[in-house]
């Protein structure tokens, strides 16, 4: 039985490391093996190390394909393949996928949309079922968060040894990578930073471990600023304030003092071009890079407006997954204008314009359901479980803000957080049941 603790948990790393005894459900050999393989799968999906290996060896080892196939098989043999169906998060994602399928049938170009749909169904959607099927205890949930934290550390290292400053902006210079673009790279780091804090800074870790963790976080902040991503900087600032004002007083002071100090320490080393782009958030400057940044902002605003116009013209099924660029270019050419040939740079209007308003509603419902479960979990009597929910919750907030400036609607991140939230919800119900029974 857990001991109730008054008040809310003190944020990401300020929690009692002592965990109480819990009744663990029997775990089969298949579940145990499948869970460990899934951790490796999550590590590669979040670190993108497989892409780095493929790029260096010039050979595709099919790491993700092999690991995912094993995870799928273990999920089917786990005895819990449909466990996620007991939570509405899974149903919202299924409904969203159904809308994607309908939008593909009515697509501006069915062949292109079909490829995106099948990639999503094969490589993203299954994780929301795999995690609940193979994750049994809160210790397992902590391992998932730690794995993402380790992936963050690896990504930070990759950013140092495999970056391209020819444009003055940090990026992962790997062809076809999901984080090749500087803005995507920044958003991915912002998503994973809370998990890195959980891995290295939580109570019980040695001082040396915490120093190393703080160093990695400092380098990650340097890399985020070096991308010159204004959306990333804005997301980082809002997320930091959110953590500070929803956490306990000690962590609040640490966040409000620590993050600005680390950021200030990084500023002298940021490429001038990146600094000029970031400066346009608060003031106008007269140089070529600042002018380029201003033009970029205007172009993104035009893309946002066009995505809203397309949504209004195709409200039910959109124009098909991945077809915004082609549809916008054709529309522009019909009016004697040049097409912009860019994605929407907003995941929410990406969904509405490409898959329709019903798809957007299911997409937002899945995000909101995940958010509410993790918000409730932050207040759990079991402080160890509350800590895990708090970390996942902040990851959710950070990425939800980031994708307002990015086209990442069909990526895996929200599905991983949704699967983790389903597990957290199950553990919360068990805690409540145990408290009632006692």
Short mmCIF file of C-alpha atoms in Angstrom, two decimals:
data_model
loop_
_atom_site.label_atom_id
_atom_site.label_comp_id
_atom_site.label_asym_id
_atom_site.label_seq_id
_atom_site.Cartn_x
_atom_site.Cartn_y
_atom_site.Cartn_z
CA UNK A 1 0.00 0.00 0.00
CA UNK A 2 1.30 3.43 -0.85
CA UNK A 3 1.51 6.30 1.57
CA UNK A 4 -0.45 9.36 0.51
CA UNK A 5 1.53 12.55 0.11
CA UNK A 6 -0.24 15.87 0.42
CA UNK A 7 0.10 18.37 -2.40
CA UNK A 8 1.44 18.03 -5.88
CA UNK A 9 4.72 16.37 -6.82
CA UNK A 10 7.66 18.69 -7.10
CA UNK A 11 8.09 18.44 -10.84
CA UNK A 12 10.54 16.49 -12.94
CA UNK A 13 13.39 15.58 -10.64
CA UNK A 14 12.31 16.73 -7.22
CA UNK A 15 10.57 13.63 -5.89
CA UNK A 16 11.08 11.02 -3.23
CA UNK A 17 13.16 8.25 -4.83
CA UNK A 18 11.81 5.70 -2.39
CA UNK A 19 9.16 3.57 -4.02
CA UNK A 20 6.66 1.45 -2.20
CA UNK A 21 6.04 -2.21 -2.74
CA UNK A 22 3.66 -2.97 -5.55
CA UNK A 23 1.92 -6.07 -6.63
CA UNK A 24 3.34 -6.94 -10.00
CA UNK A 25 1.37 -8.97 -12.49
CA UNK A 26 3.12 -12.15 -13.63
CA UNK A 27 5.25 -11.44 -16.67
CA UNK A 28 5.69 -14.10 -19.33
CA UNK A 29 9.02 -14.78 -21.00
CA UNK A 30 7.56 -13.42 -24.24
CA UNK A 31 6.54 -10.16 -22.57
CA UNK A 32 9.90 -9.78 -20.86
CA UNK A 33 11.83 -10.42 -24.07
CA UNK A 34 9.47 -8.28 -26.14
CA UNK A 35 9.71 -5.38 -23.69
CA UNK A 36 13.52 -5.37 -23.84
CA UNK A 37 13.48 -5.48 -27.64
CA UNK A 38 10.94 -2.64 -27.60
CA UNK A 39 13.32 -0.55 -25.49
CA UNK A 40 16.01 -1.01 -28.12
CA UNK A 41 13.46 -0.14 -30.82
CA UNK A 42 12.45 3.06 -28.99
CA UNK A 43 16.10 3.95 -28.48
CA UNK A 44 16.82 3.79 -32.20
CA UNK A 45 13.58 5.55 -33.18
CA UNK A 46 14.37 8.48 -30.88
CA UNK A 47 18.15 8.65 -31.30
CA UNK A 48 18.10 8.12 -35.09
CA UNK A 49 21.36 6.24 -34.58
CA UNK A 50 20.28 3.72 -37.23
CA UNK A 51 20.24 6.51 -39.82
CA UNK A 52 23.72 7.62 -38.76
CA UNK A 53 24.99 4.02 -39.01
CA UNK A 54 23.38 3.58 -42.43
CA UNK A 55 24.90 6.84 -43.64
CA UNK A 56 28.41 5.95 -42.43
CA UNK A 57 28.39 2.34 -43.69
CA UNK A 58 26.37 3.15 -46.80
CA UNK A 59 24.48 -0.07 -46.07
CA UNK A 60 20.91 -0.33 -44.78
CA UNK A 61 21.02 -2.90 -41.97
CA UNK A 62 17.22 -2.77 -41.63
CA UNK A 63 17.59 -2.25 -37.88
CA UNK A 64 14.18 -0.66 -37.40
CA UNK A 65 12.42 -3.22 -39.60
CA UNK A 66 13.96 -6.15 -37.70
CA UNK A 67 13.29 -4.75 -34.24
CA UNK A 68 9.74 -3.72 -35.07
CA UNK A 69 8.95 -7.17 -36.52
CA UNK A 70 10.11 -8.82 -33.28
CA UNK A 71 8.07 -6.35 -31.20
CA UNK A 72 4.94 -6.97 -33.28
CA UNK A 73 5.31 -10.74 -32.85
CA UNK A 74 5.87 -10.47 -29.10
CA UNK A 75 2.84 -8.16 -28.82
CA UNK A 76 0.66 -10.74 -30.55
CA UNK A 77 2.00 -13.54 -28.32
CA UNK A 78 1.95 -11.51 -25.09
CA UNK A 79 -1.63 -12.36 -24.19
CA UNK A 80 -2.38 -8.62 -24.15
CA UNK A 81 -2.39 -7.57 -27.83
CA UNK A 82 -5.70 -5.73 -27.41
CA UNK A 83 -4.99 -4.26 -23.98
CA UNK A 84 -4.77 -0.72 -25.39
CA UNK A 85 -8.34 -0.96 -26.69
CA UNK A 86 -9.54 -0.46 -23.14
CA UNK A 87 -8.50 3.20 -23.36
CA UNK A 88 -10.01 5.85 -25.61
CA UNK A 89 -6.57 7.11 -26.64
CA UNK A 90 -6.13 4.03 -28.81
CA UNK A 91 -9.57 4.47 -30.35
CA UNK A 92 -8.87 8.11 -31.18
CA UNK A 93 -5.68 7.13 -32.99
CA UNK A 94 -7.51 4.38 -34.85
CA UNK A 95 -10.20 6.86 -35.87
CA UNK A 96 -7.52 9.30 -37.03
CA UNK A 97 -5.92 6.56 -39.11
CA UNK A 98 -9.31 5.74 -40.58
CA UNK A 99 -9.69 9.36 -41.64
CA UNK A 100 -6.22 9.20 -43.20
CA UNK A 101 -7.33 6.13 -45.16
CA UNK A 102 -10.47 7.86 -46.45
CA UNK A 103 -8.43 10.95 -47.33
CA UNK A 104 -6.07 8.69 -49.27
CA UNK A 105 -8.93 7.27 -51.33
CA UNK A 106 -10.08 10.79 -52.23
CA UNK A 107 -6.53 12.16 -52.47
CA UNK A 108 -5.21 14.78 -54.86
CA UNK A 109 -2.68 12.04 -55.79
CA UNK A 110 -3.63 8.65 -54.36
CA UNK A 111 -0.26 7.02 -55.04
CA UNK A 112 1.68 9.52 -52.93
CA UNK A 113 -0.85 9.51 -50.12
CA UNK A 114 -0.95 5.69 -50.08
CA UNK A 115 2.79 5.55 -49.43
CA UNK A 116 2.48 7.92 -46.47
CA UNK A 117 -0.54 6.03 -45.11
CA UNK A 118 1.18 2.64 -45.28
CA UNK A 119 4.36 4.02 -43.72
CA UNK A 120 2.28 5.43 -40.87
CA UNK A 121 0.35 2.18 -40.38
CA UNK A 122 3.51 0.05 -40.45
CA UNK A 123 5.97 2.20 -38.49
CA UNK A 124 4.03 4.57 -36.23
CA UNK A 125 0.54 3.42 -35.26
CA UNK A 126 1.52 -0.01 -33.82
CA UNK A 127 3.59 1.53 -31.01
CA UNK A 128 0.42 2.74 -29.25
CA UNK A 129 -0.56 -0.95 -28.91
CA UNK A 130 2.92 -2.38 -28.35
CA UNK A 131 3.74 -0.27 -25.29
CA UNK A 132 0.59 -1.17 -23.28
CA UNK A 133 0.89 -4.85 -24.26
CA UNK A 134 4.52 -5.21 -23.17
CA UNK A 135 4.81 -2.67 -20.32
CA UNK A 136 3.53 -4.08 -17.03
CA UNK A 137 4.89 -2.11 -14.08
CA UNK A 138 5.82 1.46 -13.22
CA UNK A 139 9.45 0.29 -13.22
CA UNK A 140 8.97 -0.64 -16.86
CA UNK A 141 7.44 2.77 -17.52
CA UNK A 142 10.53 4.37 -15.97
CA UNK A 143 12.74 2.31 -18.28
CA UNK A 144 10.91 3.69 -21.32
CA UNK A 145 11.52 7.25 -20.13
CA UNK A 146 15.17 6.49 -19.36
CA UNK A 147 15.62 4.94 -22.79
CA UNK A 148 14.35 8.15 -24.41
CA UNK A 149 16.71 10.09 -22.13
CA UNK A 150 19.62 7.96 -23.32
CA UNK A 151 18.52 8.53 -26.91
CA UNK A 152 18.60 12.26 -26.18
CA UNK A 153 22.20 12.02 -24.98
CA UNK A 154 23.18 10.15 -28.15
CA UNK A 155 21.39 12.69 -30.33
CA UNK A 156 23.27 15.48 -28.56
CA UNK A 157 26.55 13.72 -29.35
CA UNK A 158 25.52 13.22 -32.97
CA UNK A 159 24.75 16.92 -33.15
CA UNK A 160 28.33 17.66 -32.10
CA UNK A 161 30.16 15.24 -34.39
CA UNK A 162 27.87 15.30 -37.43
CA UNK A 163 26.76 18.89 -37.95
CA UNK A 164 26.92 21.30 -40.83
CA UNK A 165 27.55 24.96 -40.09
CA UNK A 166 27.81 26.06 -43.71
CA UNK A 167 24.48 27.82 -43.30
CA UNK A 168 25.35 28.90 -39.78
CA UNK A 169 22.66 26.61 -38.36
CA UNK A 170 23.12 23.36 -36.47
CA UNK A 171 21.59 20.34 -38.20
CA UNK A 172 22.00 16.61 -38.59
CA UNK A 173 23.50 16.35 -42.07
CA UNK A 174 22.00 12.95 -42.92
CA UNK A 175 19.93 12.59 -46.07
CA UNK A 176 16.25 11.73 -45.58
CA UNK A 177 16.50 11.96 -41.80
CA UNK A 178 13.39 13.07 -39.92
CA UNK A 179 15.58 15.53 -38.01
CA UNK A 180 17.74 16.70 -40.91
CA UNK A 181 16.04 20.08 -40.87
CA UNK A 182 17.31 22.44 -38.17
CA UNK A 183 13.81 23.16 -36.85
CA UNK A 184 12.96 19.46 -36.59
CA UNK A 185 16.25 18.81 -34.81
CA UNK A 186 15.48 21.51 -32.23
CA UNK A 187 11.96 20.20 -31.64
CA UNK A 188 13.22 16.65 -31.17
CA UNK A 189 15.71 17.75 -28.53
CA UNK A 190 13.03 19.77 -26.72
CA UNK A 191 10.80 16.69 -26.67
CA UNK A 192 13.52 14.49 -25.14
CA UNK A 193 15.12 16.89 -22.64
CA UNK A 194 12.69 16.05 -19.77
CA UNK A 195 13.53 12.37 -20.24
CA UNK A 196 17.25 13.20 -20.09
CA UNK A 197 16.61 15.10 -16.86
CA UNK A 198 14.77 12.05 -15.48
CA UNK A 199 17.65 9.78 -16.48
CA UNK A 200 20.43 11.86 -14.95
CA UNK A 201 19.09 14.31 -12.35
CA UNK A 202 16.44 12.48 -10.36
CA UNK A 203 17.02 11.78 -6.64
CA UNK A 204 19.25 8.82 -5.96
CA UNK A 205 21.71 9.58 -8.74
CA UNK A 206 25.30 10.26 -7.74
CA UNK A 207 26.69 13.82 -7.88
CA UNK A 208 28.98 12.81 -10.75
CA UNK A 209 26.03 11.44 -12.70
CA UNK A 210 24.12 14.66 -12.13
CA UNK A 211 27.08 16.78 -13.27
CA UNK A 212 27.32 14.76 -16.47
CA UNK A 213 23.56 15.10 -16.96
CA UNK A 214 23.67 18.86 -16.43
CA UNK A 215 26.50 19.05 -18.97
CA UNK A 216 24.48 17.18 -21.59
CA UNK A 217 21.47 19.40 -20.93
CA UNK A 218 23.67 22.48 -21.33
CA UNK A 219 25.04 21.18 -24.65
CA UNK A 220 21.50 20.35 -25.78
CA UNK A 221 20.43 23.94 -25.06
CA UNK A 222 23.44 25.18 -27.03
CA UNK A 223 22.45 22.98 -29.97
CA UNK A 224 18.82 24.13 -29.83
CA UNK A 225 19.93 27.76 -29.94
CA UNK A 226 22.48 26.97 -32.66
CA UNK A 227 19.75 25.71 -34.96
CA UNK A 228 18.48 29.26 -35.22
CA UNK A 229 14.98 27.85 -34.85
CA UNK A 230 12.72 30.65 -33.65
CA UNK A 231 9.87 28.21 -33.15
CA UNK A 232 12.21 26.04 -31.09
CA UNK A 233 13.30 28.97 -28.95
CA UNK A 234 9.69 30.04 -28.39
CA UNK A 235 8.69 26.47 -27.54
CA UNK A 236 11.62 26.08 -25.18
CA UNK A 237 10.75 29.31 -23.39
CA UNK A 238 7.05 28.48 -22.99
CA UNK A 239 7.80 24.93 -21.86
CA UNK A 240 10.37 26.16 -19.33
CA UNK A 241 7.87 28.62 -17.85
CA UNK A 242 5.21 25.91 -17.82
CA UNK A 243 7.50 23.57 -15.85
CA UNK A 244 8.49 26.33 -13.46
CA UNK A 245 4.96 27.39 -12.60
CA UNK A 246 3.47 23.89 -12.32
CA UNK A 247 6.33 22.43 -10.27
CA UNK A 248 7.16 22.68 -6.59
CA UNK A 249 9.01 25.71 -5.17
CA UNK A 250 12.49 24.16 -5.18
CA UNK A 251 12.33 23.00 -8.76
CA UNK A 252 10.74 26.31 -9.74
CA UNK A 253 13.77 28.20 -8.46
CA UNK A 254 16.15 25.72 -10.12
CA UNK A 255 14.39 26.04 -13.48
CA UNK A 256 14.07 29.84 -13.42
CA UNK A 257 17.73 30.22 -12.49
CA UNK A 258 19.38 27.22 -14.12
CA UNK A 259 17.95 27.30 -17.64
CA UNK A 260 18.66 31.01 -18.25
CA UNK A 261 22.19 30.61 -16.86
CA UNK A 262 22.90 27.63 -19.13
CA UNK A 263 21.43 29.49 -22.09
CA UNK A 264 23.51 32.60 -21.34
CA UNK A 265 26.63 30.45 -21.09
CA UNK A 266 25.88 29.03 -24.55
CA UNK A 267 25.14 32.35 -26.28
CA UNK A 268 28.79 33.36 -26.96
CA UNK A 269 29.33 30.13 -28.91
CA UNK A 270 26.18 30.30 -31.06
CA UNK A 271 26.86 30.90 -34.79
CA UNK A 272 26.23 34.54 -35.70
CA UNK A 273 23.69 33.58 -38.36
CA UNK A 274 21.64 31.61 -35.84
CA UNK A 275 21.83 34.42 -33.32
CA UNK A 276 20.61 36.89 -35.96
CA UNK A 277 17.62 34.68 -36.74
CA UNK A 278 16.73 34.32 -33.08
CA UNK A 279 17.04 38.05 -32.53
CA UNK A 280 14.24 38.71 -35.01
CA UNK A 281 11.83 37.34 -32.41
CA UNK A 282 12.29 40.42 -30.27
CA UNK A 283 13.72 43.10 -32.57
CA UNK A 284 14.44 43.92 -36.19
CA UNK A 285 18.03 44.04 -37.39
CA UNK A 286 19.56 45.07 -40.69
CA UNK A 287 21.60 42.23 -42.11
CA UNK A 288 21.10 39.61 -44.80
CA UNK A 289 20.39 36.75 -42.40
CA UNK A 290 17.85 38.75 -40.45
CA UNK A 291 16.16 39.75 -43.71
CA UNK A 292 16.15 36.10 -44.75
CA UNK A 293 14.56 35.17 -41.42
CA UNK A 294 11.88 37.83 -41.86
CA UNK A 295 11.12 36.55 -45.36
CA UNK A 296 10.91 33.03 -43.94
CA UNK A 297 8.36 34.19 -41.37
CA UNK A 298 6.28 35.82 -44.07
CA UNK A 299 6.43 32.68 -46.19
CA UNK A 300 5.31 30.54 -43.26
CA UNK A 301 2.41 32.87 -42.59
CA UNK A 302 1.39 32.56 -46.24
CA UNK A 303 1.61 28.76 -45.98
CA UNK A 304 -0.53 28.81 -42.84
CA UNK A 305 -3.15 30.93 -44.56
CA UNK A 306 -3.12 28.65 -47.61
CA UNK A 307 -3.51 25.54 -45.43
CA UNK A 308 -6.55 27.14 -43.80
CA UNK A 309 -8.00 27.99 -47.22
CA UNK A 310 -7.52 24.41 -48.39
CA UNK A 311 -9.15 23.18 -45.17
CA UNK A 312 -12.15 25.40 -45.90
CA UNK A 313 -12.38 24.08 -49.46
CA UNK A 314 -11.96 20.41 -48.46
CA UNK A 315 -13.33 20.22 -44.90
CA UNK A 316 -14.32 16.54 -44.74
CA UNK A 317 -11.46 14.54 -46.26
CA UNK A 318 -8.78 17.09 -47.12
CA UNK A 319 -6.59 16.77 -50.20
CA UNK A 320 -4.76 13.61 -49.12
CA UNK A 321 -1.82 12.88 -46.79
CA UNK A 322 1.35 14.55 -48.01
CA UNK A 323 -0.32 16.41 -50.85
CA UNK A 324 -0.29 19.99 -49.56
CA UNK A 325 2.74 21.07 -51.61
CA UNK A 326 1.35 19.73 -54.89
CA UNK A 327 -2.15 21.08 -54.31
CA UNK A 328 -0.87 24.51 -53.31
CA UNK A 329 1.45 24.69 -56.31
CA UNK A 330 -1.31 23.69 -58.74
CA UNK A 331 -3.69 26.23 -57.20
CA UNK A 332 -1.05 28.96 -57.48
CA UNK A 333 -0.25 28.10 -61.10
CA UNK A 334 -3.94 28.21 -62.04
CA UNK A 335 -3.91 31.85 -60.91
CA UNK A 336 -0.69 32.66 -62.73
CA UNK A 337 1.45 32.58 -59.58
CA UNK A 338 4.43 30.51 -58.53
CA UNK A 339 3.88 27.63 -56.13
CA UNK A 340 5.66 27.85 -52.77
CA UNK A 341 6.55 24.14 -52.77
CA UNK A 342 6.73 23.86 -48.99
CA UNK A 343 4.88 21.87 -46.36
CA UNK A 344 2.41 23.63 -44.08
CA UNK A 345 4.92 24.15 -41.24
CA UNK A 346 2.03 23.55 -38.83
CA UNK A 347 1.10 19.99 -37.91
CA UNK A 348 -2.45 20.90 -36.93
CA UNK A 349 -3.30 22.56 -40.24
CA UNK A 350 -1.32 19.81 -41.97
CA UNK A 351 -3.91 17.37 -40.64
CA UNK A 352 -6.91 19.59 -41.39
CA UNK A 353 -5.84 20.42 -44.94
CA UNK A 354 -4.59 16.96 -45.90
CA UNK A 355 -6.99 14.69 -43.99
CA UNK A 356 -9.96 16.91 -43.12
CA UNK A 357 -11.50 18.47 -40.05
CA UNK A 358 -12.81 15.14 -38.60
CA UNK A 359 -9.22 13.84 -38.68
CA UNK A 360 -8.05 16.97 -36.86
CA UNK A 361 -10.71 16.47 -34.18
CA UNK A 362 -9.58 12.88 -33.57
CA UNK A 363 -5.94 14.00 -33.60
CA UNK A 364 -6.62 16.69 -31.00
CA UNK A 365 -8.78 14.29 -28.95
CA UNK A 366 -5.90 11.78 -28.77
CA UNK A 367 -3.50 14.52 -27.68
CA UNK A 368 -5.94 15.97 -25.13
CA UNK A 369 -6.72 12.52 -23.65
CA UNK A 370 -3.02 11.81 -23.23
CA UNK A 371 -2.49 15.24 -21.70
CA UNK A 372 -5.33 14.78 -19.16
CA UNK A 373 -4.19 11.32 -18.05
CA UNK A 374 -0.65 12.52 -17.46
CA UNK A 375 -1.89 15.69 -15.76
CA UNK A 376 -3.92 13.58 -13.35
CA UNK A 377 -0.97 11.25 -12.86
CA UNK A 378 1.21 14.13 -11.68
CA UNK A 379 -0.97 14.27 -8.56
CA UNK A 380 -0.82 10.56 -7.77
CA UNK A 381 -0.24 9.57 -4.16
CA UNK A 382 2.61 7.34 -5.29
CA UNK A 383 5.30 9.96 -5.84
CA UNK A 384 7.40 7.65 -7.99
CA UNK A 385 4.51 7.18 -10.42
CA UNK A 386 3.70 10.90 -10.15
CA UNK A 387 7.27 11.74 -11.18
CA UNK A 388 7.07 9.54 -14.26
CA UNK A 389 3.74 11.08 -15.27
CA UNK A 390 5.19 14.57 -14.75
CA UNK A 391 8.10 13.84 -17.08
CA UNK A 392 5.83 12.44 -19.79
CA UNK A 393 3.46 15.36 -19.30
CA UNK A 394 6.16 17.96 -19.90
CA UNK A 395 7.38 16.05 -22.96
CA UNK A 396 3.81 16.21 -24.23
CA UNK A 397 3.53 19.95 -23.64
CA UNK A 398 6.88 20.75 -25.25
CA UNK A 399 6.25 18.78 -28.40
CA UNK A 400 2.65 19.98 -28.75
CA UNK A 401 3.99 23.54 -28.85
CA UNK A 402 6.87 22.70 -31.19
CA UNK A 403 4.71 21.13 -33.88
CA UNK A 404 2.70 24.33 -34.20
CA UNK A 405 5.71 25.43 -36.28
CA UNK A 406 6.49 22.07 -37.96
CA UNK A 407 4.88 19.48 -40.20
CA UNK A 408 5.22 16.40 -37.99
CA UNK A 409 1.64 15.14 -37.94
CA UNK A 410 2.48 11.60 -39.06
CA UNK A 411 5.48 11.02 -36.78
CA UNK A 412 5.69 8.55 -33.91
CA UNK A 413 6.24 10.81 -30.89
CA UNK A 414 2.64 11.42 -29.81
CA UNK A 415 1.87 7.72 -30.27
CA UNK A 416 4.70 6.74 -27.92
CA UNK A 417 3.45 9.23 -25.32
CA UNK A 418 -0.09 7.95 -25.84
CA UNK A 419 0.98 4.34 -25.26
CA UNK A 420 2.86 5.39 -22.12
CA UNK A 421 -0.21 7.30 -20.91
CA UNK A 422 -2.37 4.17 -21.33
CA UNK A 423 0.06 2.29 -19.10
CA UNK A 424 0.12 5.15 -16.59
CA UNK A 425 -3.68 5.23 -16.53
CA UNK A 426 -3.78 1.49 -15.75
CA UNK A 427 -1.26 1.95 -12.93
CA UNK A 428 -3.24 4.88 -11.55
CA UNK A 429 -6.41 2.80 -11.48
CA UNK A 430 -4.55 0.03 -9.65
CA UNK A 431 -3.27 2.58 -7.12
CA UNK A 432 -6.78 3.91 -6.54
CA UNK A 433 -8.19 0.41 -6.23
CA UNK A 434 -5.49 -0.54 -3.70
CA UNK A 435 -6.16 2.63 -1.69
CA UNK A 436 -9.91 1.92 -1.67
CA UNK A 437 -9.38 -1.71 -0.68
CA UNK A 438 -7.11 -0.72 2.20
#
